JSON list of C-alpha atoms in Angstrom, two decimals:
[
{"chain": "A", "resi": 126, "resn": "UNK", "atom": "CA", "xyz": [-1.97, 11.32, -18.13]},
{"chain": "A", "resi": 127, "resn": "UNK", "atom": "CA", "xyz": [-0.31, 14.46, -16.74]},
{"chain": "A", "resi": 128, "resn": "UNK", "atom": "CA", "xyz": [-0.10, 14.52, -12.94]},
{"chain": "A", "resi": 129, "resn": "UNK", "atom": "CA", "xyz": [-2.15, 17.76, -12.82]},
{"chain": "A", "resi": 130, "resn": "UNK", "atom": "CA", "xyz": [-5.00, 16.05, -14.72]},
{"chain": "A", "resi": 131, "resn": "UNK", "atom": "CA", "xyz": [-4.90, 13.08, -12.31]},
{"chain": "A", "resi": 132, "resn": "UNK", "atom": "CA", "xyz": [-5.20, 15.48, -9.34]},
{"chain": "A", "resi": 133, "resn": "UNK", "atom": "CA", "xyz": [-8.03, 17.45, -10.97]},
{"chain": "A", "resi": 134, "resn": "UNK", "atom": "CA", "xyz": [-10.00, 14.35, -12.01]},
{"chain": "A", "resi": 135, "resn": "UNK", "atom": "CA", "xyz": [-9.54, 11.96, -9.10]},
{"chain": "A", "resi": 136, "resn": "UNK", "atom": "CA", "xyz": [-8.47, 13.93, -6.05]},
{"chain": "A", "resi": 137, "resn": "UNK", "atom": "CA", "xyz": [-10.15, 17.32, -6.40]},
{"chain": "A", "resi": 138, "resn": "UNK", "atom": "CA", "xyz": [-13.03, 15.95, -8.54]},
{"chain": "A", "resi": 139, "resn": "UNK", "atom": "CA", "xyz": [-12.99, 19.12, -10.72]},
{"chain": "A", "resi": 140, "resn": "UNK", "atom": "CA", "xyz": [-13.78, 17.20, -13.90]},
{"chain": "A", "resi": 141, "resn": "UNK", "atom": "CA", "xyz": [-17.38, 15.93, -14.01]},
{"chain": "A", "resi": 142, "resn": "UNK", "atom": "CA", "xyz": [-18.30, 12.63, -15.59]},
{"chain": "A", "resi": 143, "resn": "UNK", "atom": "CA", "xyz": [-19.48, 13.06, -19.18]},
{"chain": "A", "resi": 144, "resn": "UNK", "atom": "CA", "xyz": [-21.98, 10.20, -18.80]},
{"chain": "A", "resi": 145, "resn": "UNK", "atom": "CA", "xyz": [-23.52, 11.41, -15.56]},
{"chain": "A", "resi": 146, "resn": "UNK", "atom": "CA", "xyz": [-22.36, 8.23, -13.83]},
{"chain": "A", "resi": 147, "resn": "UNK", "atom": "CA", "xyz": [-20.11, 8.19, -10.80]},
{"chain": "A", "resi": 148, "resn": "UNK", "atom": "CA", "xyz": [-16.45, 8.85, -11.58]},
{"chain": "A", "resi": 149, "resn": "UNK", "atom": "CA", "xyz": [-14.13, 5.84, -11.41]},
{"chain": "A", "resi": 150, "resn": "UNK", "atom": "CA", "xyz": [-11.67, 5.76, -8.53]},
{"chain": "A", "resi": 151, "resn": "UNK", "atom": "CA", "xyz": [-8.18, 6.74, -9.61]},
{"chain": "A", "resi": 152, "resn": "UNK", "atom": "CA", "xyz": [-5.19, 5.57, -7.58]},
{"chain": "A", "resi": 153, "resn": "UNK", "atom": "CA", "xyz": [-1.59, 6.50, -8.28]},
{"chain": "A", "resi": 154, "resn": "UNK", "atom": "CA", "xyz": [-0.03, 3.37, -6.83]},
{"chain": "A", "resi": 155, "resn": "UNK", "atom": "CA", "xyz": [3.54, 2.14, -6.56]},
{"chain": "A", "resi": 156, "resn": "UNK", "atom": "CA", "xyz": [4.82, 5.05, -8.65]},
{"chain": "A", "resi": 157, "resn": "UNK", "atom": "CA", "xyz": [8.42, 6.19, -8.36]},
{"chain": "A", "resi": 158, "resn": "UNK", "atom": "CA", "xyz": [7.48, 9.88, -8.34]},
{"chain": "A", "resi": 159, "resn": "UNK", "atom": "CA", "xyz": [10.66, 10.84, -6.49]},
{"chain": "A", "resi": 160, "resn": "UNK", "atom": "CA", "xyz": [12.77, 9.63, -9.42]},
{"chain": "A", "resi": 161, "resn": "UNK", "atom": "CA", "xyz": [10.63, 11.69, -11.81]},
{"chain": "A", "resi": 162, "resn": "UNK", "atom": "CA", "xyz": [10.61, 14.86, -9.68]},
{"chain": "A", "resi": 163, "resn": "UNK", "atom": "CA", "xyz": [14.09, 15.60, -8.27]},
{"chain": "A", "resi": 164, "resn": "UNK", "atom": "CA", "xyz": [12.79, 18.59, -6.28]},
{"chain": "A", "resi": 165, "resn": "UNK", "atom": "CA", "xyz": [10.45, 16.29, -4.34]},
{"chain": "A", "resi": 166, "resn": "UNK", "atom": "CA", "xyz": [13.27, 13.80, -3.81]},
{"chain": "A", "resi": 167, "resn": "UNK", "atom": "CA", "xyz": [15.13, 16.48, -1.83]},
{"chain": "A", "resi": 168, "resn": "UNK", "atom": "CA", "xyz": [12.17, 16.54, 0.59]},
{"chain": "A", "resi": 169, "resn": "UNK", "atom": "CA", "xyz": [12.14, 12.73, 0.96]},
{"chain": "A", "resi": 170, "resn": "UNK", "atom": "CA", "xyz": [15.79, 11.66, 0.72]},
{"chain": "A", "resi": 171, "resn": "UNK", "atom": "CA", "xyz": [15.24, 8.02, 1.68]},
{"chain": "A", "resi": 172, "resn": "UNK", "atom": "CA", "xyz": [16.43, 6.03, 4.64]},
{"chain": "A", "resi": 173, "resn": "UNK", "atom": "CA", "xyz": [19.81, 7.24, 5.89]},
{"chain": "A", "resi": 174, "resn": "UNK", "atom": "CA", "xyz": [21.02, 3.88, 7.19]},
{"chain": "A", "resi": 175, "resn": "UNK", "atom": "CA", "xyz": [20.50, 2.30, 3.75]},
{"chain": "A", "resi": 176, "resn": "UNK", "atom": "CA", "xyz": [22.32, 5.07, 1.90]},
{"chain": "A", "resi": 177, "resn": "UNK", "atom": "CA", "xyz": [25.45, 5.08, 4.03]},
{"chain": "A", "resi": 178, "resn": "UNK", "atom": "CA", "xyz": [28.21, 2.59, 3.69]},
{"chain": "A", "resi": 179, "resn": "UNK", "atom": "CA", "xyz": [29.98, 1.05, 0.75]},
{"chain": "A", "resi": 180, "resn": "UNK", "atom": "CA", "xyz": [29.71, 2.32, -2.79]},
{"chain": "A", "resi": 181, "resn": "UNK", "atom": "CA", "xyz": [26.48, 1.16, -4.38]},
{"chain": "A", "resi": 182, "resn": "UNK", "atom": "CA", "xyz": [24.44, 1.31, -1.18]},
{"chain": "A", "resi": 183, "resn": "UNK", "atom": "CA", "xyz": [22.06, 3.82, -2.82]},
{"chain": "A", "resi": 184, "resn": "UNK", "atom": "CA", "xyz": [20.73, 1.01, -4.99]},
{"chain": "A", "resi": 185, "resn": "UNK", "atom": "CA", "xyz": [19.66, -0.88, -1.88]},
{"chain": "A", "resi": 186, "resn": "UNK", "atom": "CA", "xyz": [16.39, 1.01, -1.50]},
{"chain": "A", "resi": 187, "resn": "UNK", "atom": "CA", "xyz": [13.48, 2.13, -3.66]},
{"chain": "A", "resi": 188, "resn": "UNK", "atom": "CA", "xyz": [10.67, 4.56, -2.94]},
{"chain": "A", "resi": 189, "resn": "UNK", "atom": "CA", "xyz": [7.08, 4.64, -4.15]},
{"chain": "A", "resi": 190, "resn": "UNK", "atom": "CA", "xyz": [4.31, 7.19, -3.86]},
{"chain": "A", "resi": 191, "resn": "UNK", "atom": "CA", "xyz": [0.67, 6.24, -3.31]},
{"chain": "A", "resi": 192, "resn": "UNK", "atom": "CA", "xyz": [-1.95, 8.99, -3.90]},
{"chain": "A", "resi": 193, "resn": "UNK", "atom": "CA", "xyz": [-5.71, 8.54, -4.09]},
{"chain": "A", "resi": 194, "resn": "UNK", "atom": "CA", "xyz": [-9.16, 9.36, -2.75]},
{"chain": "A", "resi": 195, "resn": "UNK", "atom": "CA", "xyz": [-11.01, 7.63, 0.07]},
{"chain": "A", "resi": 196, "resn": "UNK", "atom": "CA", "xyz": [-11.89, 4.06, -0.76]},
{"chain": "A", "resi": 197, "resn": "UNK", "atom": "CA", "xyz": [-8.76, 3.05, -2.63]},
{"chain": "A", "resi": 198, "resn": "UNK", "atom": "CA", "xyz": [-7.49, -0.37, -1.65]},
{"chain": "A", "resi": 199, "resn": "UNK", "atom": "CA", "xyz": [-4.24, -2.26, -2.07]},
{"chain": "A", "resi": 200, "resn": "UNK", "atom": "CA", "xyz": [-5.05, -6.00, -1.92]},
{"chain": "A", "resi": 201, "resn": "UNK", "atom": "CA", "xyz": [-3.54, -8.39, 0.61]},
{"chain": "A", "resi": 202, "resn": "UNK", "atom": "CA", "xyz": [-0.02, -9.27, -0.53]},
{"chain": "A", "resi": 203, "resn": "UNK", "atom": "CA", "xyz": [3.57, -9.61, 0.67]},
{"chain": "A", "resi": 204, "resn": "UNK", "atom": "CA", "xyz": [6.67, -7.75, -0.47]},
{"chain": "A", "resi": 205, "resn": "UNK", "atom": "CA", "xyz": [10.13, -9.23, -1.09]},
{"chain": "A", "resi": 206, "resn": "UNK", "atom": "CA", "xyz": [11.83, -6.42, 0.88]},
{"chain": "A", "resi": 207, "resn": "UNK", "atom": "CA", "xyz": [11.70, -4.66, 4.23]},
{"chain": "A", "resi": 208, "resn": "UNK", "atom": "CA", "xyz": [9.26, -1.73, 4.05]},
{"chain": "A", "resi": 209, "resn": "UNK", "atom": "CA", "xyz": [8.92, 1.60, 5.82]},
{"chain": "A", "resi": 210, "resn": "UNK", "atom": "CA", "xyz": [5.50, 3.06, 5.00]},
{"chain": "A", "resi": 211, "resn": "UNK", "atom": "CA", "xyz": [5.03, 6.78, 5.78]},
{"chain": "A", "resi": 212, "resn": "UNK", "atom": "CA", "xyz": [1.63, 8.46, 5.79]},
{"chain": "A", "resi": 213, "resn": "UNK", "atom": "CA", "xyz": [1.95, 12.06, 4.53]},
{"chain": "A", "resi": 214, "resn": "UNK", "atom": "CA", "xyz": [-1.66, 13.25, 4.08]},
{"chain": "A", "resi": 215, "resn": "UNK", "atom": "CA", "xyz": [-4.95, 11.67, 5.12]},
{"chain": "A", "resi": 216, "resn": "UNK", "atom": "CA", "xyz": [-5.63, 8.37, 6.88]},
{"chain": "A", "resi": 217, "resn": "UNK", "atom": "CA", "xyz": [-5.13, 4.70, 5.97]},
{"chain": "A", "resi": 218, "resn": "UNK", "atom": "CA", "xyz": [-5.80, 1.41, 7.72]},
{"chain": "A", "resi": 219, "resn": "UNK", "atom": "CA", "xyz": [-3.26, -1.40, 7.32]},
{"chain": "A", "resi": 220, "resn": "UNK", "atom": "CA", "xyz": [-3.94, -5.06, 8.15]},
{"chain": "A", "resi": 221, "resn": "UNK", "atom": "CA", "xyz": [-0.79, -7.13, 8.79]},
{"chain": "A", "resi": 222, "resn": "UNK", "atom": "CA", "xyz": [-0.38, -10.90, 8.96]},
{"chain": "A", "resi": 223, "resn": "UNK", "atom": "CA", "xyz": [2.78, -12.85, 9.83]},
{"chain": "A", "resi": 224, "resn": "UNK", "atom": "CA", "xyz": [4.13, -15.15, 7.08]},
{"chain": "A", "resi": 225, "resn": "UNK", "atom": "CA", "xyz": [3.09, -18.27, 9.04]},
{"chain": "A", "resi": 226, "resn": "UNK", "atom": "CA", "xyz": [-0.57, -17.27, 8.52]},
{"chain": "A", "resi": 227, "resn": "UNK", "atom": "CA", "xyz": [-0.32, -17.72, 4.72]},
{"chain": "A", "resi": 228, "resn": "UNK", "atom": "CA", "xyz": [-2.28, -21.03, 4.77]},
{"chain": "A", "resi": 229, "resn": "UNK", "atom": "CA", "xyz": [-5.32, -19.09, 6.07]},
{"chain": "A", "resi": 230, "resn": "UNK", "atom": "CA", "xyz": [-5.08, -16.12, 3.66]},
{"chain": "A", "resi": 231, "resn": "UNK", "atom": "CA", "xyz": [-6.11, -17.74, 0.35]},
{"chain": "A", "resi": 232, "resn": "UNK", "atom": "CA", "xyz": [-2.94, -16.84, -1.51]},
{"chain": "A", "resi": 233, "resn": "UNK", "atom": "CA", "xyz": [-2.85, -17.42, -5.28]},
{"chain": "A", "resi": 234, "resn": "UNK", "atom": "CA", "xyz": [-1.16, -20.74, -5.95]},
{"chain": "A", "resi": 235, "resn": "UNK", "atom": "CA", "xyz": [0.78, -19.92, -9.12]},
{"chain": "A", "resi": 236, "resn": "UNK", "atom": "CA", "xyz": [1.79, -17.26, -11.60]},
{"chain": "A", "resi": 237, "resn": "UNK", "atom": "CA", "xyz": [2.91, -13.71, -11.04]},
{"chain": "A", "resi": 238, "resn": "UNK", "atom": "CA", "xyz": [0.21, -13.19, -8.37]},
{"chain": "A", "resi": 239, "resn": "UNK", "atom": "CA", "xyz": [1.46, -15.90, -6.01]},
{"chain": "A", "resi": 240, "resn": "UNK", "atom": "CA", "xyz": [2.45, -13.20, -3.49]},
{"chain": "A", "resi": 241, "resn": "UNK", "atom": "CA", "xyz": [-1.15, -11.91, -3.45]},
{"chain": "A", "resi": 242, "resn": "UNK", "atom": "CA", "xyz": [-4.36, -13.14, -1.82]},
{"chain": "A", "resi": 243, "resn": "UNK", "atom": "CA", "xyz": [-7.57, -13.81, -3.71]},
{"chain": "A", "resi": 244, "resn": "UNK", "atom": "CA", "xyz": [-9.37, -11.66, -1.10]},
{"chain": "A", "resi": 245, "resn": "UNK", "atom": "CA", "xyz": [-10.46, -8.60, -3.10]},
{"chain": "A", "resi": 246, "resn": "UNK", "atom": "CA", "xyz": [-11.47, -6.02, -0.48]},
{"chain": "A", "resi": 247, "resn": "UNK", "atom": "CA", "xyz": [-11.28, -5.04, 3.17]},
{"chain": "A", "resi": 248, "resn": "UNK", "atom": "CA", "xyz": [-14.97, -5.92, 3.52]},
{"chain": "A", "resi": 249, "resn": "UNK", "atom": "CA", "xyz": [-14.26, -9.43, 2.23]},
{"chain": "A", "resi": 250, "resn": "UNK", "atom": "CA", "xyz": [-11.29, -9.72, 4.60]},
{"chain": "A", "resi": 251, "resn": "UNK", "atom": "CA", "xyz": [-13.31, -8.75, 7.67]},
{"chain": "A", "resi": 252, "resn": "UNK", "atom": "CA", "xyz": [-16.39, -10.85, 6.88]},
{"chain": "A", "resi": 253, "resn": "UNK", "atom": "CA", "xyz": [-15.17, -14.40, 6.26]},
{"chain": "A", "resi": 254, "resn": "UNK", "atom": "CA", "xyz": [-17.62, -16.36, 4.16]},
{"chain": "A", "resi": 255, "resn": "UNK", "atom": "CA", "xyz": [-18.44, -20.04, 3.84]},
{"chain": "A", "resi": 256, "resn": "UNK", "atom": "CA", "xyz": [-16.13, -20.00, 0.82]},
{"chain": "A", "resi": 257, "resn": "UNK", "atom": "CA", "xyz": [-13.21, -18.94, 3.03]},
{"chain": "A", "resi": 258, "resn": "UNK", "atom": "CA", "xyz": [-13.63, -20.60, 6.44]},
{"chain": "A", "resi": 259, "resn": "UNK", "atom": "CA", "xyz": [-9.89, -20.53, 7.26]},
{"chain": "A", "resi": 260, "resn": "UNK", "atom": "CA", "xyz": [-9.74, -16.73, 7.17]},
{"chain": "A", "resi": 261, "resn": "UNK", "atom": "CA", "xyz": [-11.17, -16.55, 10.71]},
{"chain": "A", "resi": 262, "resn": "UNK", "atom": "CA", "xyz": [-8.01, -18.29, 11.97]},
{"chain": "A", "resi": 263, "resn": "UNK", "atom": "CA", "xyz": [-5.82, -15.52, 10.54]},
{"chain": "A", "resi": 264, "resn": "UNK", "atom": "CA", "xyz": [-8.00, -12.72, 11.92]},
{"chain": "A", "resi": 265, "resn": "UNK", "atom": "CA", "xyz": [-8.02, -14.26, 15.42]},
{"chain": "A", "resi": 266, "resn": "UNK", "atom": "CA", "xyz": [-4.28, -14.91, 15.51]},
{"chain": "A", "resi": 267, "resn": "UNK", "atom": "CA", "xyz": [-1.94, -13.07, 17.86]},
{"chain": "A", "resi": 268, "resn": "UNK", "atom": "CA", "xyz": [0.24, -12.62, 14.75]},
{"chain": "A", "resi": 269, "resn": "UNK", "atom": "CA", "xyz": [-2.26, -10.38, 12.97]},
{"chain": "A", "resi": 270, "resn": "UNK", "atom": "CA", "xyz": [-2.38, -6.63, 13.56]},
{"chain": "A", "resi": 271, "resn": "UNK", "atom": "CA", "xyz": [-4.29, -3.55, 12.45]},
{"chain": "A", "resi": 272, "resn": "UNK", "atom": "CA", "xyz": [-2.72, -0.08, 12.31]},
{"chain": "A", "resi": 273, "resn": "UNK", "atom": "CA", "xyz": [-4.51, 3.15, 11.52]},
{"chain": "A", "resi": 274, "resn": "UNK", "atom": "CA", "xyz": [-2.10, 5.74, 10.15]},
{"chain": "A", "resi": 275, "resn": "UNK", "atom": "CA", "xyz": [-2.39, 9.52, 10.03]},
{"chain": "A", "resi": 276, "resn": "UNK", "atom": "CA", "xyz": [-0.10, 12.28, 8.79]},
{"chain": "A", "resi": 277, "resn": "UNK", "atom": "CA", "xyz": [3.44, 11.79, 10.11]},
{"chain": "A", "resi": 278, "resn": "UNK", "atom": "CA", "xyz": [2.97, 8.14, 11.10]},
{"chain": "A", "resi": 279, "resn": "UNK", "atom": "CA", "xyz": [5.46, 5.55, 9.84]},
{"chain": "A", "resi": 280, "resn": "UNK", "atom": "CA", "xyz": [4.81, 1.81, 9.88]},
{"chain": "A", "resi": 281, "resn": "UNK", "atom": "CA", "xyz": [7.50, -0.85, 9.56]},
{"chain": "A", "resi": 282, "resn": "UNK", "atom": "CA", "xyz": [6.32, -3.84, 7.52]},
{"chain": "A", "resi": 283, "resn": "UNK", "atom": "CA", "xyz": [8.76, -6.76, 7.80]},
{"chain": "A", "resi": 284, "resn": "UNK", "atom": "CA", "xyz": [9.83, -8.61, 4.68]},
{"chain": "A", "resi": 285, "resn": "UNK", "atom": "CA", "xyz": [7.37, -11.37, 3.81]},
{"chain": "A", "resi": 286, "resn": "UNK", "atom": "CA", "xyz": [4.52, -10.11, 6.01]},
{"chain": "A", "resi": 287, "resn": "UNK", "atom": "CA", "xyz": [1.15, -10.04, 4.29]},
{"chain": "A", "resi": 288, "resn": "UNK", "atom": "CA", "xyz": [-0.59, -6.68, 4.34]},
{"chain": "A", "resi": 289, "resn": "UNK", "atom": "CA", "xyz": [-3.43, -4.77, 2.71]},
{"chain": "A", "resi": 290, "resn": "UNK", "atom": "CA", "xyz": [-4.12, -1.05, 2.83]},
{"chain": "A", "resi": 291, "resn": "UNK", "atom": "CA", "xyz": [-7.47, 0.78, 2.84]},
{"chain": "A", "resi": 292, "resn": "UNK", "atom": "CA", "xyz": [-7.61, 4.57, 2.32]},
{"chain": "A", "resi": 293, "resn": "UNK", "atom": "CA", "xyz": [-10.00, 6.13, 4.80]},
{"chain": "A", "resi": 294, "resn": "UNK", "atom": "CA", "xyz": [-9.73, 9.60, 3.25]},
{"chain": "A", "resi": 295, "resn": "UNK", "atom": "CA", "xyz": [-7.98, 11.33, 0.38]},
{"chain": "A", "resi": 296, "resn": "UNK", "atom": "CA", "xyz": [-4.39, 10.44, 1.13]},
{"chain": "A", "resi": 297, "resn": "UNK", "atom": "CA", "xyz": [-0.78, 10.40, 0.07]},
{"chain": "A", "resi": 298, "resn": "UNK", "atom": "CA", "xyz": [1.86, 7.98, 1.32]},
{"chain": "A", "resi": 299, "resn": "UNK", "atom": "CA", "xyz": [5.49, 7.23, 0.57]},
{"chain": "A", "resi": 300, "resn": "UNK", "atom": "CA", "xyz": [7.09, 3.88, 1.17]},
{"chain": "A", "resi": 301, "resn": "UNK", "atom": "CA", "xyz": [10.72, 2.82, 1.10]},
{"chain": "A", "resi": 302, "resn": "UNK", "atom": "CA", "xyz": [11.64, -0.77, 0.32]},
{"chain": "A", "resi": 303, "resn": "UNK", "atom": "CA", "xyz": [15.16, -1.66, 1.36]},
{"chain": "A", "resi": 304, "resn": "UNK", "atom": "CA", "xyz": [17.42, -4.67, 1.53]}
]
């Protein structure tokens, strides 16, 4: 799908649904747009302290763009790298949990999703059910945090920390993973 069509359909809602039903939510997530658009890369050159130093240091970071309407959600998971998350447009809410809270977060036990929780939404996270009684321990912990980000805000997410992200409005974010 061309980027212009994504923007028209999911962000600006210029393309009506042919069935009369509500449009699906489109979310451009974890996309290396800066590698595909060199002009944009000049505007977001990465993290200086990861680019300096010995030859090959440029490979020590990776950027991703996240663009979508209100209501998009990135499920509770952890990343294998340090993360600087920058909010460019709109607002997002981020829930963070220290690695030691994993036993309370209902993490998948095996397979490629073993870095991700089985909790499917922010509503499910904030309203622990009888099926997930341990979740209350994580939410009440001094090692859990909530950050609401607006344009220009940057959040550091330490390696291994569990986090989920809820878009509160149409938004665009850029993150930089680095070693």
